[in-house]
Amino acid sequence: MDDGKTIRTLEEAERKDTLGMIQALVFDFDGTLAELHLDFSIMKERIAVLAETHLHRRPAPASMPALEWIEHLTREMPGANGAGEAFRREALELVVDMEMEAAQRGKLFPYTRSILRDLQAWGVPAAIITRNCSRAVRHVFPDIHRLCPCFLARDHVDKVKPHPEHLKKALSRLGVESARALMVGDHPLDIETGRRAGTLTAAVATGRVGTDELKAAGPHWVFRDCATLWQELRRLKLIEKRSESPRRSP
């Protein structure tokens, strides 16, 4: 079905065996629940300038994400005098500075708090996982732990998404199996994360990635935004009210 709101829906959604199949939602943050103000192309340009001071040449920005590119450049640094670790430390500080700068202009989408409150009322556990730093997210969303206690930013995990460990750690805390969870995000990296962790996946077109590119990433659903996603999950009975939430791990 394509009603201008739901861009893609699983054919299986009309089958009875899918009723209540989703027992937890895991959201990306920037571009999914909040406005995206971080310019990653500018971030890579600044990383390249910083790398030049160590490599004595300016590397061309890579197609890989900024965090992964920092690790790649670190391995290229000369081994003497700890140049690699010095660059890595400075580059990550640069990233945090840009994240905090973007957070000054950031704000949640109008429906974000309402959706999280509804999920609490329905007894459906939710989590937020992000490659952003926790300080920047809390600046935009100071009451995050009241509305979504399971929050895992970059500084809370050893390996960030799209590595499945990031998502699996959230699911472990929620006490929900991967197959019964839905990963929601605005970028192909979020879809890759869900696929690698074994969850259902939904893309929302509220970031900078167009619907064609999101569809090409192969999610189970593509929605205009999280408000439409929440509406459709209920309409299709893919999610149901629960008497109590699954046990959360400490």
mmCIF file of C-alpha atoms in Angstrom:
data_model
loop_
_atom_site.group_PDB
_atom_site.id
_atom_site.type_symbol
_atom_site.label_atom_id
_atom_site.label_comp_id
_atom_site.label_asym_id
_atom_site.label_seq_id
_atom_site.Cartn_x
_atom_site.Cartn_y
_atom_site.Cartn_z
ATOM 1 C CA MET A 1 0.000 0.000 0.000
ATOM 2 C CA ASP A 2 1.135 3.541 -0.705
ATOM 3 C CA ASP A 3 -1.102 6.226 0.772
ATOM 4 C CA GLY A 4 1.505 8.980 0.710
ATOM 5 C CA LYS A 5 2.308 8.287 4.347
ATOM 6 C CA THR A 6 3.437 4.672 4.300
ATOM 7 C CA ILE A 7 5.827 4.385 1.399
ATOM 8 C CA ARG A 8 6.364 0.668 1.721
ATOM 9 C CA THR A 9 4.568 -1.969 3.811
ATOM 10 C CA LEU A 10 5.274 -5.683 4.134
ATOM 11 C CA GLU A 11 2.709 -7.838 2.374
ATOM 12 C CA GLU A 12 2.884 -10.198 5.360
ATOM 13 C CA ALA A 13 1.508 -7.437 7.590
ATOM 14 C CA GLU A 14 -2.035 -8.493 6.801
ATOM 15 C CA ARG A 15 -1.458 -12.063 7.977
ATOM 16 C CA LYS A 16 -2.728 -13.066 11.392
ATOM 17 C CA ASP A 17 0.589 -14.585 12.457
ATOM 18 C CA THR A 18 2.139 -11.112 12.487
ATOM 19 C CA LEU A 19 -0.235 -9.715 15.113
ATOM 20 C CA GLY A 20 1.780 -8.270 17.974
ATOM 21 C CA MET A 21 5.017 -9.426 16.357
ATOM 22 C CA ILE A 22 6.910 -6.292 17.448
ATOM 23 C CA GLN A 23 7.634 -6.241 21.181
ATOM 24 C CA ALA A 24 10.222 -3.447 21.326
ATOM 25 C CA LEU A 25 11.298 -0.415 19.302
ATOM 26 C CA VAL A 26 14.872 0.826 19.032
ATOM 27 C CA PHE A 27 15.344 4.291 17.563
ATOM 28 C CA ASP A 28 18.270 6.138 16.088
ATOM 29 C CA PHE A 29 18.369 9.749 17.337
ATOM 30 C CA ASP A 30 19.557 12.456 14.915
ATOM 31 C CA GLY A 31 17.325 12.602 11.858
ATOM 32 C CA THR A 32 14.926 10.069 13.392
ATOM 33 C CA LEU A 33 13.679 11.583 16.654
ATOM 34 C CA ALA A 34 15.395 14.963 16.351
ATOM 35 C CA GLU A 35 16.418 17.433 13.665
ATOM 36 C CA LEU A 36 19.767 16.668 12.047
ATOM 37 C CA HIS A 37 22.085 19.688 12.085
ATOM 38 C CA LEU A 38 25.470 17.989 11.914
ATOM 39 C CA ASP A 39 27.225 18.407 8.551
ATOM 40 C CA PHE A 40 29.343 15.298 8.057
ATOM 41 C CA SER A 41 31.007 16.605 4.892
ATOM 42 C CA ILE A 42 32.375 19.590 6.838
ATOM 43 C CA MET A 43 33.402 17.212 9.628
ATOM 44 C CA LYS A 44 35.441 15.134 7.178
ATOM 45 C CA GLU A 45 37.066 18.247 5.744
ATOM 46 C CA ARG A 46 38.196 19.272 9.224
ATOM 47 C CA ILE A 47 39.440 15.763 9.941
ATOM 48 C CA ALA A 48 41.460 15.905 6.701
ATOM 49 C CA VAL A 49 43.062 19.205 7.731
ATOM 50 C CA LEU A 50 43.972 17.718 11.095
ATOM 51 C CA ALA A 51 45.380 14.563 9.486
ATOM 52 C CA GLU A 52 47.591 16.688 7.228
ATOM 53 C CA THR A 53 49.546 17.943 10.241
ATOM 54 C CA HIS A 54 50.531 14.331 10.997
ATOM 55 C CA LEU A 55 50.731 12.790 7.505
ATOM 56 C CA HIS A 56 52.223 15.851 5.760
ATOM 57 C CA ARG A 57 49.613 15.412 3.060
ATOM 58 C CA ARG A 58 45.911 16.095 3.067
ATOM 59 C CA PRO A 59 43.898 12.896 2.557
ATOM 60 C CA ALA A 60 40.819 13.090 0.351
ATOM 61 C CA PRO A 61 37.641 12.557 2.399
ATOM 62 C CA ALA A 62 36.707 8.882 2.246
ATOM 63 C CA SER A 63 33.299 7.445 1.499
ATOM 64 C CA MET A 64 33.295 5.652 4.863
ATOM 65 C CA PRO A 65 31.632 7.359 7.862
ATOM 66 C CA ALA A 66 33.699 9.867 9.849
ATOM 67 C CA LEU A 67 34.330 7.683 12.908
ATOM 68 C CA GLU A 68 35.540 4.781 10.802
ATOM 69 C CA TRP A 69 37.672 7.138 8.720
ATOM 70 C CA ILE A 70 39.364 8.411 11.870
ATOM 71 C CA GLU A 71 40.297 4.836 12.788
ATOM 72 C CA HIS A 72 41.544 4.212 9.235
ATOM 73 C CA LEU A 73 43.716 7.348 9.273
ATOM 74 C CA THR A 74 45.033 6.473 12.724
ATOM 75 C CA ARG A 75 46.412 3.220 11.313
ATOM 76 C CA GLU A 76 48.129 5.176 8.516
ATOM 77 C CA MET A 77 49.985 7.471 10.924
ATOM 78 C CA PRO A 78 53.731 6.965 11.436
ATOM 79 C CA GLY A 79 54.360 4.664 14.368
ATOM 80 C CA ALA A 80 56.982 6.825 16.069
ATOM 81 C CA ASN A 81 56.180 9.398 18.753
ATOM 82 C CA GLY A 82 52.595 8.194 19.197
ATOM 83 C CA ALA A 83 51.388 10.213 16.216
ATOM 84 C CA GLY A 84 48.468 7.880 15.573
ATOM 85 C CA GLU A 85 47.038 8.106 19.069
ATOM 86 C CA ALA A 86 47.594 11.853 19.174
ATOM 87 C CA PHE A 87 45.688 12.262 15.915
ATOM 88 C CA ARG A 88 42.901 9.945 17.085
ATOM 89 C CA ARG A 89 42.466 11.874 20.330
ATOM 90 C CA GLU A 90 42.421 15.241 18.557
ATOM 91 C CA ALA A 91 40.058 13.996 15.850
ATOM 92 C CA LEU A 92 37.559 12.619 18.355
ATOM 93 C CA GLU A 93 37.700 15.901 20.286
ATOM 94 C CA LEU A 94 36.929 17.686 17.005
ATOM 95 C CA VAL A 95 33.938 15.396 16.474
ATOM 96 C CA VAL A 96 32.582 16.085 19.973
ATOM 97 C CA ASP A 97 33.032 19.838 19.488
ATOM 98 C CA MET A 98 31.024 19.692 16.253
ATOM 99 C CA GLU A 99 28.356 17.531 17.873
ATOM 100 C CA MET A 100 27.956 19.984 20.740
ATOM 101 C CA GLU A 101 27.854 22.908 18.318
ATOM 102 C CA ALA A 102 25.073 21.195 16.353
ATOM 103 C CA ALA A 103 23.216 20.384 19.562
ATOM 104 C CA GLN A 104 22.930 24.101 20.328
ATOM 105 C CA ARG A 105 20.608 24.351 17.308
ATOM 106 C CA GLY A 106 18.979 20.958 17.704
ATOM 107 C CA LYS A 107 15.468 20.106 18.817
ATOM 108 C CA LEU A 108 13.223 17.079 18.963
ATOM 109 C CA PHE A 109 10.586 16.508 16.314
ATOM 110 C CA PRO A 110 7.160 17.571 17.645
ATOM 111 C CA TYR A 111 5.912 13.979 17.959
ATOM 112 C CA THR A 112 8.941 12.407 19.672
ATOM 113 C CA ARG A 113 7.906 12.781 23.299
ATOM 114 C CA SER A 114 4.327 11.760 22.504
ATOM 115 C CA ILE A 115 5.452 8.516 20.855
ATOM 116 C CA LEU A 116 7.740 7.615 23.751
ATOM 117 C CA ARG A 117 4.957 8.342 26.254
ATOM 118 C CA ASP A 118 2.567 6.164 24.246
ATOM 119 C CA LEU A 119 5.065 3.320 24.217
ATOM 120 C CA GLN A 120 5.381 3.559 27.992
ATOM 121 C CA ALA A 121 1.592 3.568 28.354
ATOM 122 C CA TRP A 122 1.332 0.509 26.109
ATOM 123 C CA GLY A 123 3.999 -1.326 28.089
ATOM 124 C CA VAL A 124 6.227 -1.576 25.007
ATOM 125 C CA PRO A 125 9.917 -1.101 25.828
ATOM 126 C CA ALA A 126 11.958 1.310 23.736
ATOM 127 C CA ALA A 127 15.612 2.241 23.372
ATOM 128 C CA ILE A 128 17.612 4.968 21.660
ATOM 129 C CA ILE A 129 21.012 4.136 20.194
ATOM 130 C CA THR A 130 23.215 6.680 18.444
ATOM 131 C CA ARG A 131 26.686 7.297 17.075
ATOM 132 C CA ASN A 132 26.460 10.764 18.622
ATOM 133 C CA CYS A 133 27.993 11.531 22.034
ATOM 134 C CA SER A 134 25.711 11.345 25.058
ATOM 135 C CA ARG A 135 26.384 14.952 26.053
ATOM 136 C CA ALA A 136 25.026 16.300 22.763
ATOM 137 C CA VAL A 137 21.922 14.104 22.901
ATOM 138 C CA ARG A 138 21.143 15.140 26.486
ATOM 139 C CA HIS A 139 21.489 18.792 25.521
ATOM 140 C CA VAL A 140 18.744 18.327 22.904
ATOM 141 C CA PHE A 141 16.715 15.871 25.008
ATOM 142 C CA PRO A 142 17.373 16.592 28.717
ATOM 143 C CA ASP A 143 14.535 14.342 29.920
ATOM 144 C CA ILE A 144 15.606 11.357 27.817
ATOM 145 C CA HIS A 145 16.052 9.017 30.780
ATOM 146 C CA ARG A 146 12.521 9.697 31.998
ATOM 147 C CA LEU A 147 10.930 8.910 28.641
ATOM 148 C CA CYS A 148 13.440 6.332 27.366
ATOM 149 C CA PRO A 149 15.607 4.860 30.145
ATOM 150 C CA CYS A 150 17.540 2.629 27.721
ATOM 151 C CA PHE A 151 19.842 5.106 25.982
ATOM 152 C CA LEU A 152 23.161 4.031 24.482
ATOM 153 C CA ALA A 153 25.320 6.678 22.831
ATOM 154 C CA ARG A 154 28.777 6.279 21.295
ATOM 155 C CA ASP A 155 30.499 6.659 24.651
ATOM 156 C CA HIS A 156 28.396 3.872 26.214
ATOM 157 C CA VAL A 157 29.581 1.061 23.934
ATOM 158 C CA ASP A 158 32.829 -0.378 22.623
ATOM 159 C CA LYS A 159 31.543 -0.740 19.052
ATOM 160 C CA VAL A 160 29.044 1.655 17.509
ATOM 161 C CA LYS A 161 26.409 0.876 14.919
ATOM 162 C CA PRO A 162 26.370 -0.467 12.278
ATOM 163 C CA HIS A 163 28.222 -3.027 14.389
ATOM 164 C CA PRO A 164 25.406 -5.216 15.759
ATOM 165 C CA GLU A 165 26.866 -5.115 19.281
ATOM 166 C CA HIS A 166 25.434 -1.615 19.771
ATOM 167 C CA LEU A 167 21.871 -2.758 19.049
ATOM 168 C CA LYS A 168 22.227 -6.113 20.767
ATOM 169 C CA LYS A 169 23.340 -4.417 23.982
ATOM 170 C CA ALA A 170 20.145 -2.347 23.940
ATOM 171 C CA LEU A 171 17.992 -5.425 23.299
ATOM 172 C CA SER A 172 19.713 -7.265 26.132
ATOM 173 C CA ARG A 173 18.808 -4.435 28.495
ATOM 174 C CA LEU A 174 15.219 -4.486 27.254
ATOM 175 C CA GLY A 175 14.982 -8.265 27.583
ATOM 176 C CA VAL A 176 13.635 -8.699 24.039
ATOM 177 C CA GLU A 177 14.770 -11.117 21.318
ATOM 178 C CA SER A 178 16.148 -9.614 18.122
ATOM 179 C CA ALA A 179 13.436 -11.165 15.964
ATOM 180 C CA ARG A 180 10.752 -9.392 18.004
ATOM 181 C CA ALA A 181 12.318 -5.927 17.821
ATOM 182 C CA LEU A 182 12.151 -3.119 15.272
ATOM 183 C CA MET A 183 15.183 -0.936 14.491
ATOM 184 C CA VAL A 184 14.087 2.513 13.269
ATOM 185 C CA GLY A 185 16.407 5.037 11.602
ATOM 186 C CA ASP A 186 16.840 7.634 8.883
ATOM 187 C CA HIS A 187 19.997 6.228 7.286
ATOM 188 C CA PRO A 188 21.067 3.033 5.492
ATOM 189 C CA LEU A 189 23.513 2.454 8.373
ATOM 190 C CA ASP A 190 20.519 1.948 10.672
ATOM 191 C CA ILE A 191 19.039 -0.635 8.320
ATOM 192 C CA GLU A 192 22.386 -2.415 8.125
ATOM 193 C CA THR A 193 22.565 -2.403 11.923
ATOM 194 C CA GLY A 194 19.175 -4.044 12.256
ATOM 195 C CA ARG A 195 19.895 -6.603 9.561
ATOM 196 C CA ARG A 196 23.203 -7.604 11.182
ATOM 197 C CA ALA A 197 21.531 -7.874 14.596
ATOM 198 C CA GLY A 198 18.588 -9.875 13.247
ATOM 199 C CA THR A 199 15.783 -7.372 13.887
ATOM 200 C CA LEU A 200 12.997 -6.031 11.749
ATOM 201 C CA THR A 201 13.878 -2.673 10.222
ATOM 202 C CA ALA A 202 12.059 0.544 9.368
ATOM 203 C CA ALA A 203 13.433 3.626 7.651
ATOM 204 C CA VAL A 204 12.029 7.127 8.116
ATOM 205 C CA ALA A 205 12.590 9.896 5.562
ATOM 206 C CA THR A 206 13.246 12.689 8.063
ATOM 207 C CA GLY A 207 17.019 12.935 7.694
ATOM 208 C CA ARG A 208 19.070 13.761 4.616
ATOM 209 C CA VAL A 209 18.644 10.456 2.793
ATOM 210 C CA GLY A 210 15.924 10.281 0.140
ATOM 211 C CA THR A 211 13.289 7.581 -0.034
ATOM 212 C CA ASP A 212 14.849 5.877 -3.062
ATOM 213 C CA GLU A 213 18.152 5.402 -1.247
ATOM 214 C CA LEU A 214 16.334 4.239 1.868
ATOM 215 C CA LYS A 215 14.361 1.690 -0.133
ATOM 216 C CA ALA A 216 17.587 0.477 -1.749
ATOM 217 C CA ALA A 217 18.949 -0.307 1.732
ATOM 218 C CA GLY A 218 16.261 -2.995 1.992
ATOM 219 C CA PRO A 219 14.266 -2.168 5.144
ATOM 220 C CA HIS A 220 11.024 -3.994 5.872
ATOM 221 C CA TRP A 221 9.203 -0.653 5.909
ATOM 222 C CA VAL A 222 9.807 2.917 4.814
ATOM 223 C CA PHE A 223 7.713 5.655 6.434
ATOM 224 C CA ARG A 224 7.493 9.394 6.056
ATOM 225 C CA ASP A 225 8.323 9.898 9.752
ATOM 226 C CA CYS A 226 8.085 8.217 13.145
ATOM 227 C CA ALA A 227 4.592 9.598 13.750
ATOM 228 C CA THR A 228 3.339 7.714 10.668
ATOM 229 C CA LEU A 229 5.312 4.635 11.688
ATOM 230 C CA TRP A 230 3.638 4.572 15.117
ATOM 231 C CA GLN A 231 0.210 5.065 13.550
ATOM 232 C CA GLU A 232 0.724 2.251 11.049
ATOM 233 C CA LEU A 233 2.165 -0.226 13.531
ATOM 234 C CA ARG A 234 -1.013 0.132 15.564
ATOM 235 C CA ARG A 235 -3.330 0.065 12.537
ATOM 236 C CA LEU A 236 -1.761 -3.145 11.231
ATOM 237 C CA LYS A 237 -1.742 -4.590 14.754
ATOM 238 C CA LEU A 238 1.974 -5.294 14.485
ATOM 239 C CA ILE A 239 2.262 -3.937 17.995
ATOM 240 C CA GLU A 240 -0.161 -4.481 20.857
ATOM 241 C CA LYS A 241 -0.687 -3.183 24.359
ATOM 242 C CA ARG A 242 1.026 -5.341 26.946
ATOM 243 C CA SER A 243 0.039 -5.826 30.560
ATOM 244 C CA GLU A 244 3.659 -5.315 31.522
ATOM 245 C CA SER A 245 6.944 -4.681 29.748
ATOM 246 C CA PRO A 246 9.455 -7.502 29.266
ATOM 247 C CA ARG A 247 11.978 -7.637 32.054
ATOM 248 C CA ARG A 248 14.815 -5.157 31.684
ATOM 249 C CA SER A 249 18.282 -6.345 32.571
ATOM 250 C CA PRO A 250 20.172 -4.215 35.123
#
